[in-house]
Coordinates of C-alpha atoms and ligand atoms in Angstrom, one line a residue:
M134 CA 27.7 -53.2 -2.1
S135 CA 30.4 -51.6 -4.0
N136 CA 31.2 -47.9 -3.7
Q137 CA 30.1 -47.5 -7.3
E138 CA 26.7 -48.9 -6.5
L139 CA 26.3 -46.6 -3.6
D140 CA 27.2 -43.6 -5.7
Q141 CA 24.6 -44.6 -8.3
L142 CA 21.9 -45.0 -5.7
R143 CA 22.8 -41.6 -4.2
Q144 CA 22.7 -40.1 -7.6
Q145 CA 19.2 -41.4 -8.0
V146 CA 18.2 -39.9 -4.7
D147 CA 19.6 -36.6 -5.7
E148 CA 17.6 -36.7 -8.9
M149 CA 14.4 -37.6 -7.1
N150 CA 15.0 -34.8 -4.6
L151 CA 15.1 -32.4 -7.5
E152 CA 11.9 -33.9 -8.9
I153 CA 10.2 -33.6 -5.6
L154 CA 11.4 -30.0 -5.3
K155 CA 10.0 -29.2 -8.8
L156 CA 6.7 -30.8 -7.9
V157 CA 6.4 -29.1 -4.6
N158 CA 7.0 -25.7 -6.2
D159 CA 4.7 -26.4 -9.1
R160 CA 2.1 -27.3 -6.6
A161 CA 2.7 -24.1 -4.7
R162 CA 2.1 -22.1 -7.8
L163 CA -1.2 -23.8 -8.5
V164 CA -2.2 -23.1 -4.9
Q165 CA -1.3 -19.5 -5.4
E166 CA -3.6 -19.4 -8.5
I167 CA -6.4 -21.0 -6.4
G168 CA -5.7 -18.3 -3.7
K169 CA -6.3 -15.5 -6.3
V170 CA -9.6 -17.1 -7.4
K171 CA -10.7 -17.4 -3.8
E172 CA -9.7 -13.8 -3.2
K173 CA -11.9 -12.6 -6.0
Q174 CA -14.8 -14.8 -4.8
G175 CA -14.2 -13.6 -1.2
V176 CA -14.0 -17.2 0.1
N177 CA -11.9 -18.4 3.0
R178 CA -8.4 -19.6 2.1
Y179 CA -8.4 -22.5 4.5
D180 CA -10.9 -25.2 3.6
P181 CA -10.7 -28.1 6.1
L182 CA -13.2 -30.3 4.1
R183 CA -11.0 -30.0 1.0
E184 CA -7.9 -30.8 3.0
R185 CA -9.6 -33.9 4.5
D186 CA -10.5 -35.1 1.0
M187 CA -7.0 -34.6 -0.3
L188 CA -5.5 -36.5 2.6
N189 CA -8.0 -39.4 2.2
L190 CA -7.2 -39.7 -1.5
I191 CA -3.5 -39.7 -0.8
K192 CA -3.9 -42.4 1.9
Q193 CA -6.0 -44.6 -0.3
H194 CA -3.2 -44.7 -2.8
N195 CA -0.5 -45.2 -0.2
D196 CA 1.1 -48.7 -0.7
G197 CA 4.0 -48.1 1.6
P198 CA 6.6 -48.4 2.9
F199 CA 5.5 -45.3 4.8
E200 CA 2.7 -45.6 7.3
N201 CA -0.4 -43.5 6.6
S202 CA 0.2 -41.4 9.7
T203 CA 3.7 -40.5 8.4
I204 CA 2.4 -39.7 4.9
E205 CA -0.4 -37.6 6.5
H206 CA 2.2 -35.7 8.5
M207 CA 4.4 -35.0 5.5
F208 CA 1.6 -33.8 3.3
K209 CA 0.1 -31.6 6.0
Q210 CA 3.5 -29.8 6.1
I211 CA 3.2 -29.2 2.3
F212 CA -0.4 -28.0 2.6
K213 CA 0.6 -25.7 5.5
A214 CA 3.5 -24.1 3.6
A215 CA 1.3 -23.5 0.6
L216 CA -1.4 -21.9 2.8
E217 CA 1.2 -19.6 4.3
L218 CA 2.3 -18.6 0.8
Q219 CA -1.4 -17.7 0.0
E220 CA -1.6 -15.6 3.2
D221 CA 1.6 -13.8 2.3
D222 CA 0.2 -13.0 -1.1
H223 CA -2.9 -11.7 0.6
R224 CA -0.9 -9.4 2.8
K225 CA 1.0 -8.0 -0.2
A226 CA -2.3 -7.3 -1.8
L227 CA -3.5 -4.9 1.0
L228 CA -3.9 -1.4 -0.3
V229 CA -2.1 0.1 2.7
S230 CA 0.8 -2.3 2.2
R231 CA 4.3 -1.0 1.3
K232 CA 4.5 -4.0 -1.1
K233 CA 1.5 -2.6 -2.9
K234 CA 2.9 0.9 -3.1
A235 CA 6.5 1.6 -2.4
E236 CA 6.4 5.4 -2.1
D237 CA 5.4 7.1 1.1
T238 CA 1.9 8.5 1.2
I239 CA 1.8 12.2 2.0
V240 CA -1.4 13.4 3.7
E241 CA -1.9 17.1 2.9
I242 CA -3.8 19.2 5.5
K243 CA -4.2 22.8 4.6
G244 CA -0.6 22.9 3.2
E245 CA 0.9 20.7 5.9
K246 CA 2.4 17.7 4.2
I247 CA 2.4 14.9 6.7
G248 CA 4.8 12.2 5.7
D249 CA 7.2 14.4 3.8
G250 CA 10.2 13.5 6.0
N251 CA 9.8 16.5 8.3
P252 CA 8.2 16.1 11.8
H253 CA 4.7 17.5 12.2
F254 CA 2.8 18.2 15.4
V255 CA -0.8 18.0 16.6
F256 CA -1.3 19.9 19.9
G257 CA -4.4 21.0 21.7
P258 CA -6.7 20.2 24.6
C259 CA -8.1 16.8 25.3
A260 CA -11.6 18.2 25.0
V261 CA -13.2 21.4 23.7
E262 CA -14.6 23.1 26.7
S263 CA -15.1 26.7 25.5
Y264 CA -14.0 29.1 22.7
E265 CA -11.7 30.9 25.1
Q266 CA -10.1 27.7 26.4
V267 CA -9.3 26.4 22.8
A268 CA -8.3 29.9 21.6
A269 CA -5.7 30.2 24.4
V270 CA -4.0 27.0 23.2
A271 CA -4.5 27.9 19.5
Q272 CA -2.7 31.1 20.1
S273 CA 0.3 29.3 21.7
I274 CA 0.5 26.8 18.8
K275 CA 0.3 29.5 16.2
S276 CA 3.1 31.5 17.9
K277 CA 5.3 28.4 17.3
G278 CA 4.6 28.5 13.6
L279 CA 2.4 25.4 13.8
K280 CA -0.9 24.8 12.1
L281 CA -2.5 21.6 13.5
L282 CA -4.9 21.8 16.5
R283 CA -6.6 19.0 18.2
G284 CA -9.7 19.0 20.5
G285 CA -12.3 16.5 21.3
A286 CA -16.0 17.4 20.8
F287 CA -17.2 13.8 21.2
K288 CA -15.4 12.2 24.1
P289 CA -15.6 8.4 24.5
R290 CA -15.2 8.2 28.3
T291 CA -14.8 5.1 30.4
S292 CA -17.5 6.3 32.8
P293 CA -20.9 7.4 31.4
Y294 CA -21.0 10.0 34.2
D295 CA -17.8 11.8 33.0
F296 CA -17.9 14.8 30.7
Q297 CA -18.9 13.5 27.3
G298 CA -17.9 16.5 25.3
L299 CA -19.8 19.4 23.7
G300 CA -20.8 17.4 20.6
I301 CA -21.7 19.5 17.5
E302 CA -21.3 22.7 19.6
G303 CA -17.7 21.7 20.2
L304 CA -17.1 21.2 16.4
K305 CA -18.6 24.7 15.8
I306 CA -16.1 26.1 18.3
L307 CA -13.3 24.3 16.5
K308 CA -14.4 25.7 13.1
R309 CA -14.4 29.2 14.5
I310 CA -11.0 28.8 15.9
A311 CA -9.7 27.3 12.6
D312 CA -11.1 30.3 10.7
D313 CA -9.9 32.9 13.3
F314 CA -6.4 31.5 13.6
D315 CA -6.0 30.0 10.1
M316 CA -5.4 26.6 11.5
A317 CA -6.5 23.0 10.7
V318 CA -8.4 21.0 13.3
V319 CA -8.3 17.3 14.2
S320 CA -11.3 16.0 16.1
E321 CA -12.7 12.6 17.0
I322 CA -15.9 11.4 15.5
V323 CA -17.5 8.4 17.2
N324 CA -20.7 7.9 15.3
P325 CA -20.8 7.0 11.5
A326 CA -23.9 9.1 11.2
D327 CA -22.0 12.2 12.3
I328 CA -19.2 11.9 9.6
E329 CA -21.0 13.8 6.8
H330 CA -22.0 16.6 9.2
A331 CA -18.5 16.9 10.7
L332 CA -17.0 17.6 7.2
E333 CA -18.2 21.1 7.4
Y334 CA -16.3 21.8 10.6
I335 CA -13.1 19.8 10.8
D336 CA -10.0 19.1 8.7
V337 CA -9.1 15.7 10.0
I338 CA -11.4 13.0 11.3
Q339 CA -9.9 11.3 14.3
I340 CA -10.9 7.7 14.9
G341 CA -10.2 6.9 18.6
A342 CA -8.6 3.8 20.1
R343 CA -12.0 2.6 21.4
N344 CA -13.3 2.7 17.9
M345 CA -10.4 1.2 15.9
Q346 CA -12.5 -1.8 15.1
N347 CA -15.8 0.0 14.8
F348 CA -16.1 -1.2 11.2
E349 CA -19.1 0.9 10.2
L350 CA -17.3 4.0 11.4
L351 CA -14.1 3.0 9.5
K352 CA -16.2 2.4 6.3
A353 CA -18.0 5.8 6.7
A354 CA -14.7 7.6 7.2
G355 CA -13.4 5.7 4.1
A356 CA -16.2 6.9 2.0
V357 CA -15.5 10.6 2.3
N358 CA -12.8 12.8 1.0
K359 CA -11.2 14.0 4.3
P360 CA -7.9 12.9 6.0
V361 CA -8.3 10.4 8.8
L362 CA -6.1 10.0 11.9
L363 CA -6.6 6.4 13.0
K364 CA -5.5 5.5 16.5
R365 CA -4.3 2.1 17.5
G366 CA -6.9 0.1 19.6
L367 CA -6.4 -0.3 23.3
A368 CA -5.3 -3.9 22.9
A369 CA -4.9 -4.2 19.1
T370 CA -2.1 -6.0 17.4
I371 CA -0.2 -4.3 14.6
D372 CA -1.9 -6.6 12.2
E373 CA -5.4 -5.6 13.4
F374 CA -4.3 -1.9 13.3
I375 CA -3.2 -2.3 9.7
N376 CA -6.4 -4.1 8.8
A377 CA -8.4 -1.3 10.3
A378 CA -6.6 1.2 8.1
E379 CA -7.4 -1.1 5.2
Y380 CA -11.1 -0.8 5.9
I381 CA -10.8 2.9 5.4
M382 CA -8.7 2.7 2.3
A383 CA -10.8 0.0 0.7
Q384 CA -13.6 2.5 0.6
G385 CA -11.5 4.9 -1.5
N386 CA -10.0 7.2 1.1
G387 CA -6.2 6.8 1.2
Q388 CA -5.5 9.9 3.3
I389 CA -4.7 8.1 6.5
I390 CA -2.3 8.8 9.3
L391 CA -1.7 6.0 11.8
C392 CA -1.3 6.9 15.4
E393 CA 0.4 4.7 18.0
R394 CA -1.1 5.7 21.4
G395 CA 0.1 2.9 23.7
I396 CA -1.5 -0.5 24.3
R397 CA -2.8 -2.1 27.5
T398 CA -0.3 -4.4 29.2
Y399 CA 0.3 -5.5 32.8
E400 CA 2.5 -2.5 33.4
R401 CA 1.0 0.1 35.8
A402 CA 3.8 2.7 35.8
T403 CA 2.3 4.3 32.7
R404 CA -1.3 4.7 31.7
N405 CA -0.6 2.5 28.6
T406 CA 2.6 0.9 27.3
L407 CA 4.0 2.9 24.4
D408 CA 4.9 0.4 21.7
I409 CA 7.7 2.4 20.2
S410 CA 8.8 -0.4 17.9
A411 CA 5.4 -0.3 16.3
V412 CA 6.6 2.9 14.5
P413 CA 9.3 1.4 12.3
I414 CA 7.2 -1.7 11.8
L415 CA 4.2 0.3 10.5
K416 CA 6.6 2.4 8.4
Q417 CA 8.0 -0.8 6.9
E418 CA 4.7 -2.6 6.4
T419 CA 2.6 0.3 5.2
H420 CA 3.2 3.4 3.1
L421 CA 1.2 5.6 5.5
P422 CA 2.5 8.3 7.8
V423 CA 2.8 7.4 11.5
F424 CA 2.3 9.6 14.6
V425 CA 2.9 8.9 18.2
D426 CA 0.5 10.3 20.9
V427 CA 2.7 10.8 23.9
T428 CA -0.1 12.0 26.2
H429 CA -2.5 8.9 26.1
S430 CA 0.4 6.4 25.8
T431 CA 2.2 7.6 29.0
G432 CA -0.5 9.4 31.0
R433 CA 2.4 11.2 32.6
R434 CA 3.5 14.7 32.1
D435 CA 7.2 13.9 33.0
L436 CA 7.4 11.4 30.2
L437 CA 6.0 13.6 27.4
L438 CA 9.4 15.0 26.3
P439 CA 11.5 11.8 26.4
T440 CA 8.8 9.8 24.6
A441 CA 8.4 12.5 22.0
K442 CA 12.1 12.5 21.4
A443 CA 12.1 8.7 21.1
A444 CA 9.2 9.0 18.6
L445 CA 11.1 11.4 16.3
A446 CA 14.4 9.5 16.7
I447 CA 12.8 6.2 15.6
G448 CA 11.2 7.8 12.5
A449 CA 7.7 8.9 13.4
D450 CA 6.2 11.5 11.1
G451 CA 4.8 13.4 13.9
V452 CA 3.8 13.7 17.6
M453 CA 0.5 14.4 19.3
A454 CA 0.3 15.8 22.8
E455 CA -2.4 17.5 24.9
V456 CA -2.2 21.1 26.0
H457 CA -4.7 23.0 28.3
P458 CA -4.5 26.6 29.6
D459 CA -5.4 25.3 33.1
P460 CA -5.0 21.5 33.3
A461 CA -5.9 21.4 37.0
V462 CA -9.5 22.2 36.1
A463 CA -9.6 20.4 32.8
L464 CA -12.8 18.4 32.3
S465 CA -10.8 15.4 31.1
D466 CA -7.3 14.1 31.3
S467 CA -6.4 16.7 33.9
A468 CA -3.3 14.7 35.1
Q469 CA -1.3 14.7 31.9
Q470 CA -2.1 17.8 29.9
M471 CA 0.6 20.4 29.7
D472 CA -0.1 24.0 30.7
L473 CA 1.1 26.7 28.3
E474 CA 4.4 27.3 30.0
Q475 CA 5.2 23.6 30.1
F476 CA 4.2 23.4 26.4
D477 CA 6.6 26.2 25.5
E478 CA 9.4 24.4 27.3
F479 CA 8.4 21.0 25.9
Y480 CA 8.5 22.3 22.3
R481 CA 11.7 24.2 22.8
S482 CA 13.5 21.1 24.2
L483 CA 12.1 18.9 21.5
L484 CA 13.2 21.1 18.8
S485 CA 16.7 21.5 20.2
S486 CA 17.1 17.7 20.7
A487 CA 15.6 16.9 17.3
H488 CA 18.7 18.3 15.7
P489 CA 19.9 17.2 13.1
V490 CA 16.4 16.2 12.1
K491 CA 15.1 18.9 9.8
L492 CA 12.3 20.9 11.4
Ligands
PEP1467 C1 -8.0 11.4 22.2 O1 -7.0 11.6 21.5 O2 -8.7 12.4 22.5 C2 -8.3 10.1 22.8 C3 -9.4 9.9 23.4 O3 -7.3 9.2 22.6 P1 -7.4 7.6 22.4 O4 -8.6 7.3 21.5 O5 -6.1 7.2 21.9 O6 -7.7 7.1 23.8
MN1468 MN1 -7.2 13.1 26.4

């Protein structure tokens, strides 16, 4: 074969490559159209029966030189790539996605603008135990010029014999504190039926780690006009976390703060493993503000300050930590809540280290 012949054959191969390229991309565009139709109809993107029919048709028309198994392998790759494209389109379509909305969402809570680029803080006891107990912490928070107070009235406890919280009585205490101290309160709701009622008492609905995939609760919180602080599930992937937020937003409520609170791993040195890289990932993937709960992630008082510093340094919009006037006798999370003196020191150190972050 002369060199000229070889060149000609190669030229034909080049042309064919370009034809295949065009066909593969044209096919991908068609599959994207199908994806949009399926999305509207709410049907599953992957349809194994349809895939089998397509492969059978291709094999029926295969007159070589490739074996059917080779053809099947090549086409499966084409199918797979197109399906991934559909899934990518689907992710872009999520309401919470940064691709859907480029600007940061700012969640406003009684004048506090969470997600405005400045760090914000949610402090308070693990559980509401009495008016006096919460008031002591509220006083300390207020003296720091802060506004957001946390306190659990419905406590989802591992053991049914542990303190379960004061329930509605606890919410009433929080409301009195909010009025008396001009503060905004964040409190966990565990039952969808309590959401409406809770609106009278609290400023932010917290959905706890154990309920991150309680879809009825997510939908109920999504159906009201009240900010939601959504915590990452005990063993939830970031994708599952984002989808949980999507459940809330899909109902119309876009005032959502995501909160990384550690995940369960084999590590026993800390109560959970703080997934600090989740913060920039969530900030990139969604437009929602992101908090880090340093108390439940570490379960260790000595790690509250370093992890809070890390959270702010990596771009978190805020930090949550638990404070109790007398942690030794706290009805829950006694080991890791700060007392008022430790709280003063924690906040002072955090502020000085957060420089040059604007506070
Ligand atoms: C809480 O913040 O009170 C709490 C119970 O945290 P988590 O849901 O993250 O365990
Ligand atoms: Mn707690």
